[in-house]
PDB file of C-alpha atoms in Angstrom:
ATOM      1  CA  UNK A  24      15.537  24.394  19.869  1.00  0.00           C
ATOM      2  CA  UNK A  25      12.087  25.157  18.496  1.00  0.00           C
ATOM      3  CA  UNK A  26       9.876  22.226  17.517  1.00  0.00           C
ATOM      4  CA  UNK A  27       6.931  22.991  15.266  1.00  0.00           C
ATOM      5  CA  UNK A  28       4.725  20.143  16.565  1.00  0.00           C
ATOM      6  CA  UNK A  29       5.492  20.929  20.208  1.00  0.00           C
ATOM      7  CA  UNK A  30       5.856  24.722  20.193  1.00  0.00           C
ATOM      8  CA  UNK A  31       4.119  26.285  17.177  1.00  0.00           C
ATOM      9  CA  UNK A  32       1.185  24.196  15.948  1.00  0.00           C
ATOM     10  CA  UNK A  33      -0.448  23.767  19.404  1.00  0.00           C
ATOM     11  CA  UNK A  34      -0.508  27.533  19.957  1.00  0.00           C
ATOM     12  CA  UNK A  35      -1.947  28.208  16.509  1.00  0.00           C
ATOM     13  CA  UNK A  36      -4.585  25.477  16.849  1.00  0.00           C
ATOM     14  CA  UNK A  37      -5.699  26.884  20.201  1.00  0.00           C
ATOM     15  CA  UNK A  38      -5.955  30.290  18.458  1.00  0.00           C
ATOM     16  CA  UNK A  39      -8.026  28.670  15.663  1.00  0.00           C
ATOM     17  CA  UNK A  40      -5.450  29.995  13.238  1.00  0.00           C
ATOM     18  CA  UNK A  41      -6.770  27.684  10.500  1.00  0.00           C
ATOM     19  CA  UNK A  42      -9.580  30.202   9.957  1.00  0.00           C
ATOM     20  CA  UNK A  43      -6.949  32.846   9.156  1.00  0.00           C
ATOM     21  CA  UNK A  44      -4.713  30.592   7.069  1.00  0.00           C
ATOM     22  CA  UNK A  45      -7.581  29.441   4.841  1.00  0.00           C
ATOM     23  CA  UNK A  46      -9.658  32.637   5.027  1.00  0.00           C
ATOM     24  CA  UNK A  47      -9.329  33.392   1.295  1.00  0.00           C
ATOM     25  CA  UNK A  48     -10.876  30.096   0.156  1.00  0.00           C
ATOM     26  CA  UNK A  49     -14.308  30.325  -1.418  1.00  0.00           C
ATOM     27  CA  UNK A  50     -17.352  28.403  -0.258  1.00  0.00           C
ATOM     28  CA  UNK A  51     -16.140  27.621   3.247  1.00  0.00           C
ATOM     29  CA  UNK A  52     -18.669  25.559   5.185  1.00  0.00           C
ATOM     30  CA  UNK A  53     -18.291  23.819   8.543  1.00  0.00           C
ATOM     31  CA  UNK A  54     -18.746  20.039   8.459  1.00  0.00           C
ATOM     32  CA  UNK A  55     -18.185  18.602  11.943  1.00  0.00           C
ATOM     33  CA  UNK A  56     -14.483  18.681  12.764  1.00  0.00           C
ATOM     34  CA  UNK A  57     -13.662  19.684   9.185  1.00  0.00           C
ATOM     35  CA  UNK A  58     -14.333  22.765   7.081  1.00  0.00           C
ATOM     36  CA  UNK A  59     -15.075  22.234   3.392  1.00  0.00           C
ATOM     37  CA  UNK A  60     -14.176  24.757   0.695  1.00  0.00           C
ATOM     38  CA  UNK A  61     -13.318  25.139  -2.958  1.00  0.00           C
ATOM     39  CA  UNK A  62      -9.888  23.719  -3.719  1.00  0.00           C
ATOM     40  CA  UNK A  63      -7.295  26.436  -4.484  1.00  0.00           C
ATOM     41  CA  UNK A  64      -5.323  23.944  -6.598  1.00  0.00           C
ATOM     42  CA  UNK A  65      -7.954  22.330  -8.858  1.00  0.00           C
ATOM     43  CA  UNK A  66     -10.880  24.752  -8.182  1.00  0.00           C
ATOM     44  CA  UNK A  67     -13.257  21.874  -7.444  1.00  0.00           C
ATOM     45  CA  UNK A  68     -16.046  23.293  -5.290  1.00  0.00           C
ATOM     46  CA  UNK A  69     -16.544  21.641  -1.904  1.00  0.00           C
ATOM     47  CA  UNK A  70     -13.826  19.002  -2.346  1.00  0.00           C
ATOM     48  CA  UNK A  71     -11.126  20.709  -0.261  1.00  0.00           C
ATOM     49  CA  UNK A  72     -11.191  20.359   3.534  1.00  0.00           C
ATOM     50  CA  UNK A  73      -9.072  21.393   6.494  1.00  0.00           C
ATOM     51  CA  UNK A  74      -9.196  20.040  10.026  1.00  0.00           C
ATOM     52  CA  UNK A  75     -10.273  21.952  13.131  1.00  0.00           C
ATOM     53  CA  UNK A  76      -8.199  19.608  15.300  1.00  0.00           C
ATOM     54  CA  UNK A  77      -4.943  19.073  13.415  1.00  0.00           C
ATOM     55  CA  UNK A  78      -2.731  21.186  11.121  1.00  0.00           C
ATOM     56  CA  UNK A  79      -3.655  19.288   7.947  1.00  0.00           C
ATOM     57  CA  UNK A  80      -5.622  19.719   4.713  1.00  0.00           C
ATOM     58  CA  UNK A  81      -6.748  17.513   1.833  1.00  0.00           C
ATOM     59  CA  UNK A  82      -8.475  17.779  -1.532  1.00  0.00           C
ATOM     60  CA  UNK A  83     -10.637  14.777  -2.382  1.00  0.00           C
ATOM     61  CA  UNK A  84     -10.516  15.631  -6.071  1.00  0.00           C
ATOM     62  CA  UNK A  85      -6.910  16.408  -7.070  1.00  0.00           C
ATOM     63  CA  UNK A  86      -5.285  14.650  -4.106  1.00  0.00           C
ATOM     64  CA  UNK A  87      -3.285  17.607  -2.782  1.00  0.00           C
ATOM     65  CA  UNK A  88      -2.783  17.049   0.951  1.00  0.00           C
ATOM     66  CA  UNK A  89      -0.396  17.642   3.807  1.00  0.00           C
ATOM     67  CA  UNK A  90       0.417  19.908   6.716  1.00  0.00           C
ATOM     68  CA  UNK A  91       0.100  23.665   6.965  1.00  0.00           C
ATOM     69  CA  UNK A  92       3.748  23.893   5.957  1.00  0.00           C
ATOM     70  CA  UNK A  93       2.939  21.893   2.829  1.00  0.00           C
ATOM     71  CA  UNK A  94       0.045  24.263   2.121  1.00  0.00           C
ATOM     72  CA  UNK A  95       2.269  27.330   2.407  1.00  0.00           C
ATOM     73  CA  UNK A  96       4.826  25.690   0.130  1.00  0.00           C
ATOM     74  CA  UNK A  97       2.312  24.743  -2.550  1.00  0.00           C
ATOM     75  CA  UNK A  98       0.000  27.755  -2.304  1.00  0.00           C
ATOM     76  CA  UNK A  99       2.431  30.587  -1.606  1.00  0.00           C
ATOM     77  CA  UNK A 100       5.680  29.162  -2.910  1.00  0.00           C
ATOM     78  CA  UNK A 101       7.518  29.319   0.415  1.00  0.00           C
ATOM     79  CA  UNK A 102      10.520  27.174   1.242  1.00  0.00           C
ATOM     80  CA  UNK A 103      10.167  24.922   4.295  1.00  0.00           C
ATOM     81  CA  UNK A 104      12.154  27.214   6.579  1.00  0.00           C
ATOM     82  CA  UNK A 105      10.229  30.259   5.310  1.00  0.00           C
ATOM     83  CA  UNK A 106       6.942  28.488   6.050  1.00  0.00           C
ATOM     84  CA  UNK A 107       8.125  27.620   9.574  1.00  0.00           C
ATOM     85  CA  UNK A 108       9.139  31.243  10.195  1.00  0.00           C
ATOM     86  CA  UNK A 109       5.779  32.439   8.838  1.00  0.00           C
ATOM     87  CA  UNK A 110       3.849  30.195  11.251  1.00  0.00           C
ATOM     88  CA  UNK A 111       6.179  30.945  14.160  1.00  0.00           C
ATOM     89  CA  UNK A 112       5.607  34.664  13.717  1.00  0.00           C
ATOM     90  CA  UNK A 113       1.838  34.096  13.726  1.00  0.00           C
ATOM     91  CA  UNK A 114       2.224  32.179  17.012  1.00  0.00           C
ATOM     92  CA  UNK A 115       4.482  34.853  18.508  1.00  0.00           C
ATOM     93  CA  UNK A 116       7.453  32.487  18.728  1.00  0.00           C
ATOM     94  CA  UNK A 117      11.057  32.861  17.612  1.00  0.00           C
ATOM     95  CA  UNK A 118      11.822  29.940  15.286  1.00  0.00           C
ATOM     96  CA  UNK A 119      15.498  29.633  16.171  1.00  0.00           C
ATOM     97  CA  UNK A 120      17.359  26.347  15.806  1.00  0.00           C
ATOM     98  CA  UNK A 121      14.706  24.626  13.692  1.00  0.00           C
ATOM     99  CA  UNK A 122      15.906  21.090  12.813  1.00  0.00           C
ATOM    100  CA  UNK A 123      14.835  20.456   9.217  1.00  0.00           C
ATOM    101  CA  UNK A 124      15.917  16.815   9.082  1.00  0.00           C
ATOM    102  CA  UNK A 125      14.138  15.959  12.337  1.00  0.00           C
ATOM    103  CA  UNK A 126      10.979  17.631  11.036  1.00  0.00           C
ATOM    104  CA  UNK A 127      11.056  15.620   7.814  1.00  0.00           C
ATOM    105  CA  UNK A 128      11.663  12.372   9.707  1.00  0.00           C
ATOM    106  CA  UNK A 129       8.744  13.021  12.077  1.00  0.00           C
ATOM    107  CA  UNK A 130       6.466  13.925   9.184  1.00  0.00           C
ATOM    108  CA  UNK A 131       7.289  10.684   7.385  1.00  0.00           C
ATOM    109  CA  UNK A 132       6.743   8.701  10.581  1.00  0.00           C
ATOM    110  CA  UNK A 133       3.378  10.374  11.191  1.00  0.00           C
ATOM    111  CA  UNK A 134       2.273   9.562   7.631  1.00  0.00           C
ATOM    112  CA  UNK A 135       3.239   5.889   8.068  1.00  0.00           C
ATOM    113  CA  UNK A 136       1.413   5.661  11.397  1.00  0.00           C
ATOM    114  CA  UNK A 137      -1.706   7.244   9.892  1.00  0.00           C
ATOM    115  CA  UNK A 138      -1.609   4.749   7.017  1.00  0.00           C
ATOM    116  CA  UNK A 139      -1.210   1.906   9.511  1.00  0.00           C
ATOM    117  CA  UNK A 140      -4.205   3.083  11.557  1.00  0.00           C
ATOM    118  CA  UNK A 141      -6.363   3.144   8.409  1.00  0.00           C
ATOM    119  CA  UNK A 142      -5.276  -0.446   7.780  1.00  0.00           C
ATOM    120  CA  UNK A 143      -6.097  -1.447  11.385  1.00  0.00           C
ATOM    121  CA  UNK A 144      -9.467   0.333  11.351  1.00  0.00           C
ATOM    122  CA  UNK A 145     -10.476  -1.471   8.166  1.00  0.00           C
ATOM    123  CA  UNK A 146      -9.391  -4.814   9.647  1.00  0.00           C
ATOM    124  CA  UNK A 147     -11.617  -4.219  12.686  1.00  0.00           C
ATOM    125  CA  UNK A 148     -14.719  -4.341  10.468  1.00  0.00           C
ATOM    126  CA  UNK A 149     -13.542  -7.453   8.601  1.00  0.00           C
ATOM    127  CA  UNK A 150     -13.823 -11.135   9.660  1.00  0.00           C
ATOM    128  CA  UNK A 151     -10.131 -11.187  10.655  1.00  0.00           C
ATOM    129  CA  UNK A 152     -10.787  -8.514  13.278  1.00  0.00           C
ATOM    130  CA  UNK A 153     -13.780 -10.248  14.878  1.00  0.00           C
ATOM    131  CA  UNK A 154     -11.962 -11.122  18.142  1.00  0.00           C
ATOM    132  CA  UNK A 155     -11.030  -7.491  18.795  1.00  0.00           C
ATOM    133  CA  UNK A 156     -14.527  -6.378  17.821  1.00  0.00           C
ATOM    134  CA  UNK A 157     -16.045  -8.978  20.172  1.00  0.00           C
ATOM    135  CA  UNK A 158     -13.781  -7.796  22.987  1.00  0.00           C
ATOM    136  CA  UNK A 159     -15.032  -4.220  22.603  1.00  0.00           C
ATOM    137  CA  UNK A 160     -18.643  -5.383  22.449  1.00  0.00           C
ATOM    138  CA  UNK A 161     -17.987  -7.391  25.608  1.00  0.00           C
ATOM    139  CA  UNK A 162     -16.921  -4.217  27.379  1.00  0.00           C
ATOM    140  CA  UNK A 163     -20.357  -2.780  26.603  1.00  0.00           C
ATOM    141  CA  UNK A 164     -19.430  -0.600  23.632  1.00  0.00           C
ATOM    142  CA  UNK A 165     -22.107  -0.233  20.992  1.00  0.00           C
ATOM    143  CA  UNK A 166     -21.538  -0.583  17.253  1.00  0.00           C
ATOM    144  CA  UNK A 167     -21.784   3.203  16.972  1.00  0.00           C
ATOM    145  CA  UNK A 168     -19.158   3.612  19.720  1.00  0.00           C
ATOM    146  CA  UNK A 169     -16.730   1.249  17.998  1.00  0.00           C
ATOM    147  CA  UNK A 170     -17.165   2.934  14.623  1.00  0.00           C
ATOM    148  CA  UNK A 171     -16.576   6.368  16.168  1.00  0.00           C
ATOM    149  CA  UNK A 172     -13.549   5.397  18.263  1.00  0.00           C
ATOM    150  CA  UNK A 173     -10.108   5.722  16.583  1.00  0.00           C
ATOM    151  CA  UNK A 174      -9.121   2.104  17.280  1.00  0.00           C
ATOM    152  CA  UNK A 175      -8.270  -0.845  15.069  1.00  0.00           C
ATOM    153  CA  UNK A 176      -7.249  -4.499  14.943  1.00  0.00           C
ATOM    154  CA  UNK A 177      -3.605  -5.557  14.505  1.00  0.00           C
ATOM    155  CA  UNK A 178      -4.178  -8.936  12.890  1.00  0.00           C
ATOM    156  CA  UNK A 179      -1.061  -9.727  10.867  1.00  0.00           C
ATOM    157  CA  UNK A 180       2.380  -8.112  10.775  1.00  0.00           C
ATOM    158  CA  UNK A 181       3.116  -9.521   7.325  1.00  0.00           C
ATOM    159  CA  UNK A 182      -0.164  -8.190   5.908  1.00  0.00           C
ATOM    160  CA  UNK A 183       0.552  -4.780   7.437  1.00  0.00           C
ATOM    161  CA  UNK A 184       4.042  -4.678   5.931  1.00  0.00           C
ATOM    162  CA  UNK A 185       2.747  -5.728   2.528  1.00  0.00           C
ATOM    163  CA  UNK A 186       0.132  -2.950   2.567  1.00  0.00           C
ATOM    164  CA  UNK A 187       2.574  -0.247   3.660  1.00  0.00           C
ATOM    165  CA  UNK A 188       5.368  -1.291   1.304  1.00  0.00           C
ATOM    166  CA  UNK A 189       3.206  -0.148  -1.617  1.00  0.00           C
ATOM    167  CA  UNK A 190       4.147   3.410  -0.587  1.00  0.00           C
ATOM    168  CA  UNK A 191       7.016   3.221   1.917  1.00  0.00           C
ATOM    169  CA  UNK A 192      10.349   1.398   2.093  1.00  0.00           C
ATOM    170  CA  UNK A 193      10.913  -1.420   4.589  1.00  0.00           C
ATOM    171  CA  UNK A 194      13.490   0.738   6.351  1.00  0.00           C
ATOM    172  CA  UNK A 195      10.969   3.585   6.762  1.00  0.00           C
ATOM    173  CA  UNK A 196       8.436   1.148   8.213  1.00  0.00           C
ATOM    174  CA  UNK A 197      10.974  -0.279  10.667  1.00  0.00           C
ATOM    175  CA  UNK A 198      12.094   3.198  11.749  1.00  0.00           C
ATOM    176  CA  UNK A 199       8.481   4.174  12.484  1.00  0.00           C
ATOM    177  CA  UNK A 200       8.460   1.693  15.377  1.00  0.00           C
ATOM    178  CA  UNK A 201       5.388  -0.135  14.067  1.00  0.00           C
ATOM    179  CA  UNK A 202       7.065  -3.529  14.055  1.00  0.00           C
ATOM    180  CA  UNK A 203       7.896  -3.360  17.770  1.00  0.00           C
ATOM    181  CA  UNK A 204       4.316  -4.357  18.585  1.00  0.00           C
ATOM    182  CA  UNK A 205       2.404  -7.292  17.170  1.00  0.00           C
ATOM    183  CA  UNK A 206      -0.503  -9.668  17.225  1.00  0.00           C
ATOM    184  CA  UNK A 207      -0.304 -10.405  20.987  1.00  0.00           C
ATOM    185  CA  UNK A 208      -1.554  -6.830  21.569  1.00  0.00           C
ATOM    186  CA  UNK A 209      -4.168  -6.651  18.800  1.00  0.00           C
ATOM    187  CA  UNK A 210      -6.273  -3.670  19.924  1.00  0.00           C
ATOM    188  CA  UNK A 211      -4.405  -0.600  18.666  1.00  0.00           C
ATOM    189  CA  UNK A 212      -4.841   3.150  18.884  1.00  0.00           C
ATOM    190  CA  UNK A 213      -2.679   6.093  17.811  1.00  0.00           C
ATOM    191  CA  UNK A 214      -0.930   8.214  20.419  1.00  0.00           C
ATOM    192  CA  UNK A 215      -0.901  11.763  19.091  1.00  0.00           C
ATOM    193  CA  UNK A 216       1.486  14.604  19.860  1.00  0.00           C
ATOM    194  CA  UNK A 217       0.514  18.154  20.837  1.00  0.00           C
ATOM    195  CA  UNK A 218      -0.373  18.913  17.221  1.00  0.00           C
ATOM    196  CA  UNK A 219      -2.740  15.943  17.008  1.00  0.00           C
ATOM    197  CA  UNK A 220      -0.402  14.016  14.682  1.00  0.00           C
ATOM    198  CA  UNK A 221       0.514  10.408  15.560  1.00  0.00           C
ATOM    199  CA  UNK A 222       3.896   9.897  17.211  1.00  0.00           C
ATOM    200  CA  UNK A 223       3.382   6.224  18.010  1.00  0.00           C
ATOM    201  CA  UNK A 224       0.896   3.470  18.749  1.00  0.00           C
ATOM    202  CA  UNK A 225      -0.522   2.101  21.977  1.00  0.00           C
ATOM    203  CA  UNK A 226      -1.571  -1.534  21.741  1.00  0.00           C
ATOM    204  CA  UNK A 227      -3.677  -3.458  24.260  1.00  0.00           C
ATOM    205  CA  UNK A 228      -3.896  -7.167  24.983  1.00  0.00           C
ATOM    206  CA  UNK A 229      -7.392  -8.659  24.943  1.00  0.00           C
ATOM    207  CA  UNK A 230      -6.413 -12.084  26.277  1.00  0.00           C
ATOM    208  CA  UNK A 231      -7.169 -12.309  30.028  1.00  0.00           C
ATOM    209  CA  UNK A 232      -4.090 -12.270  32.231  1.00  0.00           C
ATOM    210  CA  UNK A 233      -1.590 -11.189  29.591  1.00  0.00           C
ATOM    211  CA  UNK A 234       1.032  -8.836  30.983  1.00  0.00           C
ATOM    212  CA  UNK A 235       1.921  -6.181  30.287  1.00  0.00           C
ATOM    213  CA  UNK A 236      -1.605  -5.161  29.397  1.00  0.00           C
ATOM    214  CA  UNK A 237      -0.360  -2.354  27.133  1.00  0.00           C
ATOM    215  CA  UNK A 238       2.569  -2.218  24.765  1.00  0.00           C
ATOM    216  CA  UNK A 239       3.813   0.985  23.128  1.00  0.00           C
ATOM    217  CA  UNK A 240       5.585   1.248  19.804  1.00  0.00           C
ATOM    218  CA  UNK A 241       9.304   1.952  19.847  1.00  0.00           C
ATOM    219  CA  UNK A 242      10.113   5.655  19.858  1.00  0.00           C
ATOM    220  CA  UNK A 243       6.672   6.764  21.064  1.00  0.00           C
ATOM    221  CA  UNK A 244       6.844  10.324  22.387  1.00  0.00           C
ATOM    222  CA  UNK A 245       4.432  10.393  25.347  1.00  0.00           C
ATOM    223  CA  UNK A 246       6.080  13.110  27.413  1.00  0.00           C
ATOM    224  CA  UNK A 247       4.329  16.426  27.500  1.00  0.00           C
ATOM    225  CA  UNK A 248       1.098  15.432  25.802  1.00  0.00           C
ATOM    226  CA  UNK A 249      -2.226  13.817  26.657  1.00  0.00           C
ATOM    227  CA  UNK A 250      -4.259  11.375  24.622  1.00  0.00           C
ATOM    228  CA  UNK A 251      -7.197  13.172  23.019  1.00  0.00           C
ATOM    229  CA  UNK A 252      -5.859  16.701  23.451  1.00  0.00           C
ATOM    230  CA  UNK A 253      -6.604  17.563  19.819  1.00  0.00           C
ATOM    231  CA  UNK A 254     -10.301  16.822  20.473  1.00  0.00           C
ATOM    232  CA  UNK A 255     -10.599  19.486  23.177  1.00  0.00           C
ATOM    233  CA  UNK A 256      -9.005  22.461  21.398  1.00  0.00           C
ATOM    234  CA  UNK A 257     -10.048  25.621  23.194  1.00  0.00           C
ATOM    235  CA  UNK A 258     -12.429  23.841  25.610  1.00  0.00           C
ATOM    236  CA  UNK A 259     -12.375  25.632  28.958  1.00  0.00           C
ATOM    237  CA  UNK A 260     -13.322  22.571  31.024  1.00  0.00           C
ATOM    238  CA  UNK A 261     -11.631  19.209  30.457  1.00  0.00           C
ATOM    239  CA  UNK A 262     -12.109  15.835  32.141  1.00  0.00           C
ATOM    240  CA  UNK A 263      -8.831  14.009  32.943  1.00  0.00           C
ATOM    241  CA  UNK A 264      -8.772  10.202  33.285  1.00  0.00           C
ATOM    242  CA  UNK A 265      -6.175   7.439  33.373  1.00  0.00           C
ATOM    243  CA  UNK A 266      -7.473   4.897  30.866  1.00  0.00           C
ATOM    244  CA  UNK A 267      -6.893   5.230  27.138  1.00  0.00           C
ATOM    245  CA  UNK A 268     -10.034   3.320  26.143  1.00  0.00           C
ATOM    246  CA  UNK A 269     -12.088   5.275  28.677  1.00  0.00           C
ATOM    247  CA  UNK A 270     -10.912   8.460  27.006  1.00  0.00           C
ATOM    248  CA  UNK A 271     -11.582   7.294  23.444  1.00  0.00           C
ATOM    249  CA  UNK A 272     -15.059   6.005  24.301  1.00  0.00           C
ATOM    250  CA  UNK A 273     -16.230   9.120  26.148  1.00  0.00           C
ATOM    251  CA  UNK A 274     -14.670  11.375  23.521  1.00  0.00           C
ATOM    252  CA  UNK A 275     -16.651   9.496  20.864  1.00  0.00           C
ATOM    253  CA  UNK A 276     -19.765  10.191  22.954  1.00  0.00           C
ATOM    254  CA  UNK A 277     -19.005  13.915  22.972  1.00  0.00           C
ATOM    255  CA  UNK A 278     -17.320  14.559  26.313  1.00  0.00           C
ATOM    256  CA  UNK A 279     -14.272  16.887  26.452  1.00  0.00           C
ATOM    257  CA  UNK A 280     -11.807  14.342  27.853  1.00  0.00           C
ATOM    258  CA  UNK A 281      -8.084  13.522  27.834  1.00  0.00           C
ATOM    259  CA  UNK A 282      -6.108  10.593  29.237  1.00  0.00           C
ATOM    260  CA  UNK A 283      -2.778  10.181  30.985  1.00  0.00           C
ATOM    261  CA  UNK A 284      -2.219   6.524  30.128  1.00  0.00           C
ATOM    262  CA  UNK A 285      -1.238   6.131  33.786  1.00  0.00           C
ATOM    263  CA  UNK A 286      -1.796   7.766  37.165  1.00  0.00           C
ATOM    264  CA  UNK A 287       0.819  10.527  37.075  1.00  0.00           C
ATOM    265  CA  UNK A 288       0.345  14.045  35.685  1.00  0.00           C
ATOM    266  CA  UNK A 289       3.537  15.895  34.683  1.00  0.00           C
ATOM    267  CA  UNK A 290       4.447  19.588  34.606  1.00  0.00           C
ATOM    268  CA  UNK A 291       4.804  19.314  30.816  1.00  0.00           C
ATOM    269  CA  UNK A 292       1.229  18.026  30.547  1.00  0.00           C
ATOM    270  CA  UNK A 293      -0.032  20.870  32.728  1.00  0.00           C
ATOM    271  CA  UNK A 294       1.728  23.308  30.387  1.00  0.00           C
ATOM    272  CA  UNK A 295       0.115  21.595  27.391  1.00  0.00           C
ATOM    273  CA  UNK A 296      -3.323  22.189  28.943  1.00  0.00           C
ATOM    274  CA  UNK A 297      -2.476  25.851  29.551  1.00  0.00           C
ATOM    275  CA  UNK A 298      -1.331  26.293  25.934  1.00  0.00           C
ATOM    276  CA  UNK A 299      -4.613  24.672  24.915  1.00  0.00           C
ATOM    277  CA  UNK A 300      -6.395  27.539  26.744  1.00  0.00           C
ATOM    278  CA  UNK A 301      -8.033  25.145  29.182  1.00  0.00           C
ATOM    279  CA  UNK A 302      -9.304  26.878  32.321  1.00  0.00           C
ATOM    280  CA  UNK A 303     -10.355  24.017  34.589  1.00  0.00           C
ATOM    281  CA  UNK A 304      -9.485  20.331  34.957  1.00  0.00           C
ATOM    282  CA  UNK A 305     -11.865  17.731  36.390  1.00  0.00           C
ATOM    283  CA  UNK A 306      -9.698  14.952  37.846  1.00  0.00           C
ATOM    284  CA  UNK A 307     -11.288  11.530  37.526  1.00  0.00           C
ATOM    285  CA  UNK A 308      -8.432   9.110  38.134  1.00  0.00           C
ATOM    286  CA  UNK A 309      -9.010   5.554  39.290  1.00  0.00           C
ATOM    287  CA  UNK A 310     -10.148   4.949  42.864  1.00  0.00           C
ATOM    288  CA  UNK A 311      -7.279   2.554  43.665  1.00  0.00           C
ATOM    289  CA  UNK A 312      -4.122   3.366  45.648  1.00  0.00           C
ATOM    290  CA  UNK A 313      -2.184   4.579  42.597  1.00  0.00           C
ATOM    291  CA  UNK A 314      -5.097   6.711  41.402  1.00  0.00           C
ATOM    292  CA  UNK A 315      -5.561   8.388  44.784  1.00  0.00           C
ATOM    293  CA  UNK A 316      -1.822   9.152  45.018  1.00  0.00           C
ATOM    294  CA  UNK A 317      -1.905  10.457  41.448  1.00  0.00           C
ATOM    295  CA  UNK A 318      -4.837  12.719  42.280  1.00  0.00           C
ATOM    296  CA  UNK A 319      -2.961  14.264  45.205  1.00  0.00           C
ATOM    297  CA  UNK A 320       0.125  14.882  43.053  1.00  0.00           C
ATOM    298  CA  UNK A 321      -1.983  16.329  40.240  1.00  0.00           C
ATOM    299  CA  UNK A 322      -3.715  18.727  42.641  1.00  0.00           C
ATOM    300  CA  UNK A 323      -0.343  20.015  43.850  1.00  0.00           C
ATOM    301  CA  UNK A 324       0.851  20.637  40.298  1.00  0.00           C
ATOM    302  CA  UNK A 325      -2.384  22.256  39.188  1.00  0.00           C
ATOM    303  CA  UNK A 326      -2.418  24.608  42.185  1.00  0.00           C
ATOM    304  CA  UNK A 327       0.899  26.009  40.909  1.00  0.00           C
ATOM    305  CA  UNK A 328      -0.610  26.662  37.470  1.00  0.00           C
ATOM    306  CA  UNK A 329      -3.274  28.945  36.034  1.00  0.00           C
ATOM    307  CA  UNK A 330      -5.759  26.038  35.950  1.00  0.00           C
ATOM    308  CA  UNK A 331      -8.610  25.431  38.378  1.00  0.00           C
ATOM    309  CA  UNK A 332      -8.761  21.847  39.658  1.00  0.00           C
ATOM    310  CA  UNK A 333     -11.745  19.776  40.787  1.00  0.00           C
ATOM    311  CA  UNK A 334     -11.969  16.127  41.824  1.00  0.00           C
ATOM    312  CA  UNK A 335     -14.749  13.907  40.501  1.00  0.00           C
ATOM    313  CA  UNK A 336     -15.993  11.378  43.086  1.00  0.00           C
ATOM    314  CA  UNK A 337     -17.346   8.191  41.533  1.00  0.00           C
ATOM    315  CA  UNK A 338     -19.977   5.942  43.141  1.00  0.00           C
ATOM    316  CA  UNK A 339     -18.758   2.804  44.905  1.00  0.00           C
ATOM    317  CA  UNK A 340     -17.748   0.085  42.496  1.00  0.00           C
ATOM    318  CA  UNK A 341     -16.559   2.344  39.689  1.00  0.00           C
TER     319      UNK A 341
END
């Protein structure tokens, strides 16, 4: 069964299909990881933008926003299934067995998770997030690093629910899996799927000795993707590490990097790198027993793929 986030969007993003989809917009101008243009809905110059990393758009004037499917619906009048078929054809994929209800449920979940991360990011810069902020500073991260990293502070479950219930029902919030983590793991980050859209949250304890160190939201889809993959679209050489925070920090500093969230690389993740048009992988797993075993396994898998593999040797103590 075809899945648009797993099968279609990743291929199109690697092809930079957004430049074709939005090619008729006037005033297009690159702005970092976004491209600004005149809005086709309200005609406001420079207020429309589409992402280079994810299949999304937004107008900062009229508020029109959503996925590429939403764009095709609103701009070209296509039904959802017609929009899926349109994008599948562009990707060279047969869109058979598309599950409409599953797509709608995942879209709603992704929207809730994005809203939650905005809430957490804001909390990190407020007095209530000072312990998480101090923890990051204690790890040697600069203010610029922390501002650039997509992390936040989970301070209060009740405050989070109150903020989200302005737009979503309590049942929707519960079904998103958000409430399966809490204040004991206050450093949070989104885990994105192959399309760069959030499929769950990873939360880290900052209190020394607390186990498990990480907690993942209920229903998180980790299989087959890598943290940070949307940041390295089309990059031929990619650095592969274990740690989530390592990945987010070095990505914020400009390195093309992805993370496993563990020491084991899967065949599905290798395929995701191939779809991404990656050519070589620099393995930089931890230097402990698990990391060394993971490096050997990863080398075996990569040798069976189209990817070139190299091992990064770190100085003693790292």
